[in-house]
Coordinates of C-alpha atoms in Angstrom, one line a residue:
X136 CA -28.6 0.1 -6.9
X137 CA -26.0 -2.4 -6.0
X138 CA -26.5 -5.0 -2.6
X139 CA -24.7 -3.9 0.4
X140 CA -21.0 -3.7 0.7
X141 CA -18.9 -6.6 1.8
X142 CA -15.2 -6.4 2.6
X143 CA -12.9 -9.6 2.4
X144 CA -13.3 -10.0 6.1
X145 CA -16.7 -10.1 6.1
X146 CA -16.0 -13.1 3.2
X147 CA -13.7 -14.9 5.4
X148 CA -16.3 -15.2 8.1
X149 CA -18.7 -16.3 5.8
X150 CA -16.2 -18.8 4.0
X151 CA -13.9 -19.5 6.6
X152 CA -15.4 -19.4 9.8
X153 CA -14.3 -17.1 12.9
X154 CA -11.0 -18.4 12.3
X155 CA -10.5 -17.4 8.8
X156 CA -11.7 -13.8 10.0
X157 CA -9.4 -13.5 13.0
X158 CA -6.5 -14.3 10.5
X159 CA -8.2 -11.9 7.9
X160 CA -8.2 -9.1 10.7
X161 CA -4.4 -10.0 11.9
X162 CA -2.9 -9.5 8.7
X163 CA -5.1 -6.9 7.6
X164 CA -4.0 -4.7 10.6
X165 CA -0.5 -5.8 10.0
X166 CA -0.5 -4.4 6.8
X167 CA -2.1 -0.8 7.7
X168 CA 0.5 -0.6 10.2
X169 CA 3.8 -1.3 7.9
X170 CA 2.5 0.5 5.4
X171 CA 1.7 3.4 8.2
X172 CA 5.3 2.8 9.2
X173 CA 6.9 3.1 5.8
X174 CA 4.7 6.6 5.1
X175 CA 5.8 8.2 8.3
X176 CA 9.1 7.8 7.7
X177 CA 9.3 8.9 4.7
X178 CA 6.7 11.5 4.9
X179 CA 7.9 12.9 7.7
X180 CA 11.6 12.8 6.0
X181 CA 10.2 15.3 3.2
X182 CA 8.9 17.7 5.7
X183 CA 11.9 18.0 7.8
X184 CA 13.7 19.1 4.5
X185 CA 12.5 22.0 4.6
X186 CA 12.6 22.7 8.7
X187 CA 15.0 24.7 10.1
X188 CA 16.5 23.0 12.9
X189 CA 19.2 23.2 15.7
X190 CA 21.9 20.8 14.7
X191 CA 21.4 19.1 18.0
X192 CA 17.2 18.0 16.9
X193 CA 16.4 15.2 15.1
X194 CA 14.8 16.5 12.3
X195 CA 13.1 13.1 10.6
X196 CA 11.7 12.4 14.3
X197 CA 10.2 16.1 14.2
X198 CA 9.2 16.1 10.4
X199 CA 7.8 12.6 10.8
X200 CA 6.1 14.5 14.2
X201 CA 4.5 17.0 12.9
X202 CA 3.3 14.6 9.5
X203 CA 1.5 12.5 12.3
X204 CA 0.0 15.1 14.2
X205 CA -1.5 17.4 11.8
X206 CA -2.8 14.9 9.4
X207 CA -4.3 12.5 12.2
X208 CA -5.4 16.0 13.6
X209 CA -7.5 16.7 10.6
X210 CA -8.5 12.9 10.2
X211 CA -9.9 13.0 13.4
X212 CA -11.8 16.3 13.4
X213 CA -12.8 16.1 9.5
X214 CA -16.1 14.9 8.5
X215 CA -16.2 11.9 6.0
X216 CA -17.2 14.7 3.8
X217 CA -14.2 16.9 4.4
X218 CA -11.6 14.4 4.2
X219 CA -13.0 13.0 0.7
X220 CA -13.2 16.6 -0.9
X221 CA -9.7 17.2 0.1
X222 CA -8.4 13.9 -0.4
X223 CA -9.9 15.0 -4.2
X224 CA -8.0 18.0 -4.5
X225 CA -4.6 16.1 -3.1
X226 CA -5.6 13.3 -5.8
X227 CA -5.7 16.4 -8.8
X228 CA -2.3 17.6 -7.4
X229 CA -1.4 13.9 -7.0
X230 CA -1.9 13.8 -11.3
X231 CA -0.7 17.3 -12.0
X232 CA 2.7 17.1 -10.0
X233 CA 3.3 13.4 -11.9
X234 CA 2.6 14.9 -15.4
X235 CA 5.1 17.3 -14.4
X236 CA 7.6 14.9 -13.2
X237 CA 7.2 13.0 -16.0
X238 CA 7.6 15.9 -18.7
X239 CA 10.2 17.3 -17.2
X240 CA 12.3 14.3 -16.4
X241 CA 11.3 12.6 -20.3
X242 CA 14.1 15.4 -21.7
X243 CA 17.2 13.6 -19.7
X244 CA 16.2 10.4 -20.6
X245 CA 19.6 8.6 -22.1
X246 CA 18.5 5.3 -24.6
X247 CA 21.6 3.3 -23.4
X248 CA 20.5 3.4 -19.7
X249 CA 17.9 0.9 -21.3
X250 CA 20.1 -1.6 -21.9
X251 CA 21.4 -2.2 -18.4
X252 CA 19.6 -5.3 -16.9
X253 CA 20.4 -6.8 -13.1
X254 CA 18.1 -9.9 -13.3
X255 CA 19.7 -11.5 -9.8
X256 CA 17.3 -7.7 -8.5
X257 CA 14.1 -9.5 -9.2
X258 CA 13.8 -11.9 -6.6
X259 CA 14.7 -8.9 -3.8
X260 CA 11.6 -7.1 -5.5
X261 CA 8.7 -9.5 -5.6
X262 CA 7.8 -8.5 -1.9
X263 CA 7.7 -5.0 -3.1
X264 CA 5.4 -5.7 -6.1
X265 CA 3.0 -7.7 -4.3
X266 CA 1.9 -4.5 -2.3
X267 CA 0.1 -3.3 -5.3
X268 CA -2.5 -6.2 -4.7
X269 CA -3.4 -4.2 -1.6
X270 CA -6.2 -2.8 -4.4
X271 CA -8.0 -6.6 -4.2
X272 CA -9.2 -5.0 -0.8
X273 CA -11.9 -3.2 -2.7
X274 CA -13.1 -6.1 -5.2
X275 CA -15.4 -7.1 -2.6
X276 CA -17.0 -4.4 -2.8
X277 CA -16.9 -4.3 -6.0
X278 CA -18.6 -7.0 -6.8
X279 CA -21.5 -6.3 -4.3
X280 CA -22.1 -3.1 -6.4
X281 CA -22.4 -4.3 -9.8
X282 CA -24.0 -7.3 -8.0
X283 CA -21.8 -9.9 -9.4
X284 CA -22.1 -8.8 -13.3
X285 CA -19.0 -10.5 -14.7
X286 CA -18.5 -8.7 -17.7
X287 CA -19.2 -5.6 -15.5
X288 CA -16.7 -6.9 -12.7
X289 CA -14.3 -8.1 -15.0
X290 CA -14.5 -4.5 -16.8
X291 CA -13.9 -2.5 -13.4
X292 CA -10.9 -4.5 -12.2
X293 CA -8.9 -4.4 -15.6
X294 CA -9.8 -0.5 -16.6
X295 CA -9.3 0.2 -12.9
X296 CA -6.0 -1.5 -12.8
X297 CA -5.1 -0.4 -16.6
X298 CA -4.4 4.0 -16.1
X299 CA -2.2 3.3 -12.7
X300 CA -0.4 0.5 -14.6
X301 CA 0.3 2.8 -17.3
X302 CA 1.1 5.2 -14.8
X303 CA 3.7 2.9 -13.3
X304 CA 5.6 2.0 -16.9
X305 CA 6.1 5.7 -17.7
X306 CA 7.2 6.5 -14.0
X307 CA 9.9 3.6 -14.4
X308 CA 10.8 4.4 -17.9
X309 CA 11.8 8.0 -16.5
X310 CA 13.5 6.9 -13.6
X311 CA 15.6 3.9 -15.4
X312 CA 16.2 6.7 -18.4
X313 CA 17.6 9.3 -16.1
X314 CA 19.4 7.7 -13.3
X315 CA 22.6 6.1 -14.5
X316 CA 22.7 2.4 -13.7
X317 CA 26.7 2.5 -12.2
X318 CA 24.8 4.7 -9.5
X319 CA 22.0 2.0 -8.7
X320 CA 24.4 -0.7 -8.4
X321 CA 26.8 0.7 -6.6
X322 CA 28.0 -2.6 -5.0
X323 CA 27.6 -1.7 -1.1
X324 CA 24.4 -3.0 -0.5
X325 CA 23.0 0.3 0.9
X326 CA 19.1 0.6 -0.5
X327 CA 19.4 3.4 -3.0
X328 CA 16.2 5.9 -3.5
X329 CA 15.8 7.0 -7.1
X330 CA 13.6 10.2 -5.9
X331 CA 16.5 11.5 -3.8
X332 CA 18.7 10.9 -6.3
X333 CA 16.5 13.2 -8.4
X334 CA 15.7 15.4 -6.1
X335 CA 19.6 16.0 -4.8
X336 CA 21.1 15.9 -8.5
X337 CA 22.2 19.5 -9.4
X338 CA 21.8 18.3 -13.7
X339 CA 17.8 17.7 -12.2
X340 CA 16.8 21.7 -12.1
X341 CA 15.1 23.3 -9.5
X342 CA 12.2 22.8 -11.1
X343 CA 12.4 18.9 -11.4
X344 CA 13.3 18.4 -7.7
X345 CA 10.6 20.4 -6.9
X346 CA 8.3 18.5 -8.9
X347 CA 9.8 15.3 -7.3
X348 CA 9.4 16.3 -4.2
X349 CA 5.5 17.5 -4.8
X350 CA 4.4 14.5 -6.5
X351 CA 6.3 12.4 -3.5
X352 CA 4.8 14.1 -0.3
X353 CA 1.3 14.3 -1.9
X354 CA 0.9 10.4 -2.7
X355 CA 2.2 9.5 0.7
X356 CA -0.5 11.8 1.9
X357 CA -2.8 10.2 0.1
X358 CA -2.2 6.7 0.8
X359 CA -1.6 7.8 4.4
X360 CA -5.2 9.2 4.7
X361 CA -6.6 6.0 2.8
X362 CA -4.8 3.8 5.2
X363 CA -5.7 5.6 8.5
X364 CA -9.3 5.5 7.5
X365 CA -9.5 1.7 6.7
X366 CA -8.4 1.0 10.3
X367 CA -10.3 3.6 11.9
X368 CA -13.0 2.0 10.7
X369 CA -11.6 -2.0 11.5
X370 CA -11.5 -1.0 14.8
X371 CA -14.4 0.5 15.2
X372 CA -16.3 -2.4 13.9
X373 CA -14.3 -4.3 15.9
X374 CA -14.8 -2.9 19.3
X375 CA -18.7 -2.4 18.7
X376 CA -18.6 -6.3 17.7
X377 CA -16.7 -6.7 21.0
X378 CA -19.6 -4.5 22.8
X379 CA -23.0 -5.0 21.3
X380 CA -24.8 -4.0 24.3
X381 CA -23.2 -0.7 24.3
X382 CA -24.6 0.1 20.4
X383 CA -26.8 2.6 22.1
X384 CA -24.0 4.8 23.3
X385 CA -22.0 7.3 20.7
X386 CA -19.3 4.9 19.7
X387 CA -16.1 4.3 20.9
X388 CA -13.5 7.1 22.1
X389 CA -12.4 8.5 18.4
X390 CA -9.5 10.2 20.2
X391 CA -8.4 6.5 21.8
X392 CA -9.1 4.8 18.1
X393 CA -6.8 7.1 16.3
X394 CA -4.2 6.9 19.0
X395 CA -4.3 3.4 18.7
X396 CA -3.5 3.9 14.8
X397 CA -1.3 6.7 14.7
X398 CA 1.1 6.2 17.6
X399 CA 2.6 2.2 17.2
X400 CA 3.8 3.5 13.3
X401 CA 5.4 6.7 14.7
X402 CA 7.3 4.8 17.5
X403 CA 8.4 2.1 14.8
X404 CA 9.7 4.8 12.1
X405 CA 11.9 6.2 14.1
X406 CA 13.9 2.6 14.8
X407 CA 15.6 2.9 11.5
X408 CA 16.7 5.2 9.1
X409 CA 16.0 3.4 6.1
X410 CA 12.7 1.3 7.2
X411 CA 10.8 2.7 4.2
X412 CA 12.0 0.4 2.7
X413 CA 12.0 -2.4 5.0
X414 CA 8.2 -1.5 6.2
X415 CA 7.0 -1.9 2.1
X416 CA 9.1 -5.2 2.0
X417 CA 7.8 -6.6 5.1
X418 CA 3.7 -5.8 4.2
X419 CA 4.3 -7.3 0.6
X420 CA 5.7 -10.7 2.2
X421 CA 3.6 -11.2 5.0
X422 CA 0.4 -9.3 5.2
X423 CA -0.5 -9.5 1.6
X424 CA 0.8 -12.7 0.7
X425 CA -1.5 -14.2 3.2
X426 CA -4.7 -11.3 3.2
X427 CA -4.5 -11.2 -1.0
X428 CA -2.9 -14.2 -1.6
X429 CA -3.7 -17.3 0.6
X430 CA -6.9 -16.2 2.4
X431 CA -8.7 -15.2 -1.2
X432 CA -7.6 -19.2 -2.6
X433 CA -8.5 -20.8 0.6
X434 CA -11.9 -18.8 0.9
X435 CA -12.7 -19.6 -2.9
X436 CA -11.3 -23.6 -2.9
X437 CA -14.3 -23.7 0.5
X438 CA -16.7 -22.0 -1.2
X439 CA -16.4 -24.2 -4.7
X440 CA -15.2 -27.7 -3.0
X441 CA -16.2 -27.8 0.4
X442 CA -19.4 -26.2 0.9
X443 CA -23.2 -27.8 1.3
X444 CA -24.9 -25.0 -0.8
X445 CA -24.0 -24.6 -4.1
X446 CA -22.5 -21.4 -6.1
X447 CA -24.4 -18.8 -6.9
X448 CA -22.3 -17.7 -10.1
X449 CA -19.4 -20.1 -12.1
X450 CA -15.8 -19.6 -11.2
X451 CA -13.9 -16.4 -12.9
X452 CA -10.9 -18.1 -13.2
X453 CA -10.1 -21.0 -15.1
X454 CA -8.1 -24.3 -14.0
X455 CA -10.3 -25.4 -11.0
X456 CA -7.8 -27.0 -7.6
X457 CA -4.6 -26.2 -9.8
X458 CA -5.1 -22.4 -10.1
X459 CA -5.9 -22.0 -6.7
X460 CA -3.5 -24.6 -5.3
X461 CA -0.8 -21.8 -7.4
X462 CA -2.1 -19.0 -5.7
X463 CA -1.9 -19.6 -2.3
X464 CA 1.8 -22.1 -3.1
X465 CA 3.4 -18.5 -4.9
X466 CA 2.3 -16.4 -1.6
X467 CA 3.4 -19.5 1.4
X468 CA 6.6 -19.7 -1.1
X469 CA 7.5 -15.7 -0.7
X470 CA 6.3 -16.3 2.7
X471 CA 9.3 -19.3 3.7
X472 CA 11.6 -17.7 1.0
X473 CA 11.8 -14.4 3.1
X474 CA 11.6 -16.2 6.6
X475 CA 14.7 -18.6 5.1
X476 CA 16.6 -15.1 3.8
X477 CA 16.1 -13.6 7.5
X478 CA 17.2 -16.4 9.4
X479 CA 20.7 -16.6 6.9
X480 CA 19.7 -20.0 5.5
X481 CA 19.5 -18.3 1.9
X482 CA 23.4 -16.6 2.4

């Protein structure tokens, strides 16, 4: 049966106070909109591959155009319903193009590729990693439904987090097996996209880049229609919060909410050509260091050290102040480190 969902807003109000939740709301809307931002862009680059267009029309601002439109266009008309059955059949393609991918791309794997190591990469990549903790927005959730069973919890989270891991070593082990490393470190600084490369490389097969480009348009799809819906619904919570006498009425203007969602990322993926990239990088450092990173230690040191009612359940994670104190340190660290590295105080 489960107790009613919470999300980690809801936990920052409770925890934190009004303020915790309008910093909780900030960063969560800054990261649905980079992350919008970065799956335009690139999105919209895929489609306009295959567009054939006067020489004299932009065709990433039409591809990413036409990506927009006709997914928001479906978000907005779609029933819950509808979008979840065909977000279902996108997932299957999702798995089927990637087991392709992977198969096809396994047979030009070169061993010595392996041995090629840029360590001075890593610190340039942490921003990127930390988007995968975008997942710790469901845990809330989570919890509420196996109501806070920690063997059950702890089950979910790891086997949940266990097949895309898996997923992600055999997608890198293709990519750093296939792509020769004198190509990747080229020495210009210019960001260099391993799917292009496969997909432009005549040795890849027409078959491979097709795969490539499948198994690339379908999980920006995917994530796009994940993302749209977590803000349509923020700000629909949001402005009925901001209006409770109106709770009668039908809700807010749908075709207002999604303009709201859909329009600022369109505008902002057209400002550079390579701000795929840059959107990722930016949501890792800001919005999830402090949504998944600072908020969760600060909400959990309250609720253990500084609240009048005790705890319902014993803490999850070992080391008491130290662990947390670690937490939220790592995430303000990335945080200064990237503001240090974009005023030119790093070099």
């Amino acid at each position: 049966t489960g107790t009613p969902n919470q999300s980690i807003l809801t936990l920052a109000r409770g925890t934190l106070g009004e303020f915790g939740a309008r910093i909780s709301g900030l960063a969560y809307v800054f990261i649905h909109y980079a992350l919008l931002v970065a799956y335009d862009a690139q999105g919209g680059a895929l489609v306009s591959e295959g567009l054939p267009l006067p020489a004299n029309i932009d065709p990433k601002l039409v591809g990413s155009v036409l990506f927009t439109s006709v997914l928001g266009g479906g978000l907005l008309l779609g029933s819950d319903k509808q979008i979840e059955s065909v977000n279902n059949v996108l997932v299957v393609g999702v798995l089927a193009s990637f087991a392709l991918l992977v198969s096809l791309g396994s047979q030009g794997i070169h061993g010595e590729y392996f041995n090629h190591a840029d360590w001075q990469a890593v610190t340039a990549s942490i921003p990127t990693m930390f988007v995968a903790l975008v997942y710790h927005n469901v845990i809330p959730s989570i919890c509420a439904q196996l109501e806070g069973d920690r063997d059950k919890v702890r089950q979910a989270i790891v086997g949940g987090s266990f097949i895309p891991l898996l997923m992600f070593l055999i997608w890198n082990a293709v990519i750093l097996g296939t792509i020769d490393p004198a190509i990747m470190t080229s020495g210009d600084n210019a960001i260099i996209d391993p799917l292009a490369i496969l997909r432009n490389d005549p040795k890849s097969g027409v078959l491979l880049s097709k795969s490539v480009t499948v198994f690339s348009e379908l999980a920006i799809i995917t994530s796009f229609v994940g993302f749209v819906i977590g803000l349509r619904d923020f700000f629909v919570d949001a402005l009925k919060s901001a209006n409770p006498d109106n709770s009668s009425s039908d809700g807010p203007n749908m075709s207002l909410v999604f303009a709201l969602i859909l329009i600022p990322p369109l505008i902002a993926s057209q400002l550079n050509p390579q701000i795929f990239f840059s959107a990722i990088d930016t949501a890792g450092t800001f919005g999830v260091s402090m949504l998944f990173g600072v908020l969760p230690a600060a909400m959990a040191w309250n609720q253990r050290y500084d609240a009048t009612d005790a705890i319902a359940t014993l803490p999850m994670l070992p080391g008491g102040k130290a662990s947390l104190g670690a937490i939220a340190g790592v995430a303000v660290g990335l945080i200064g480190l990237e503001l240090a590295e974009k005023a030119g105080m790093l070099g």
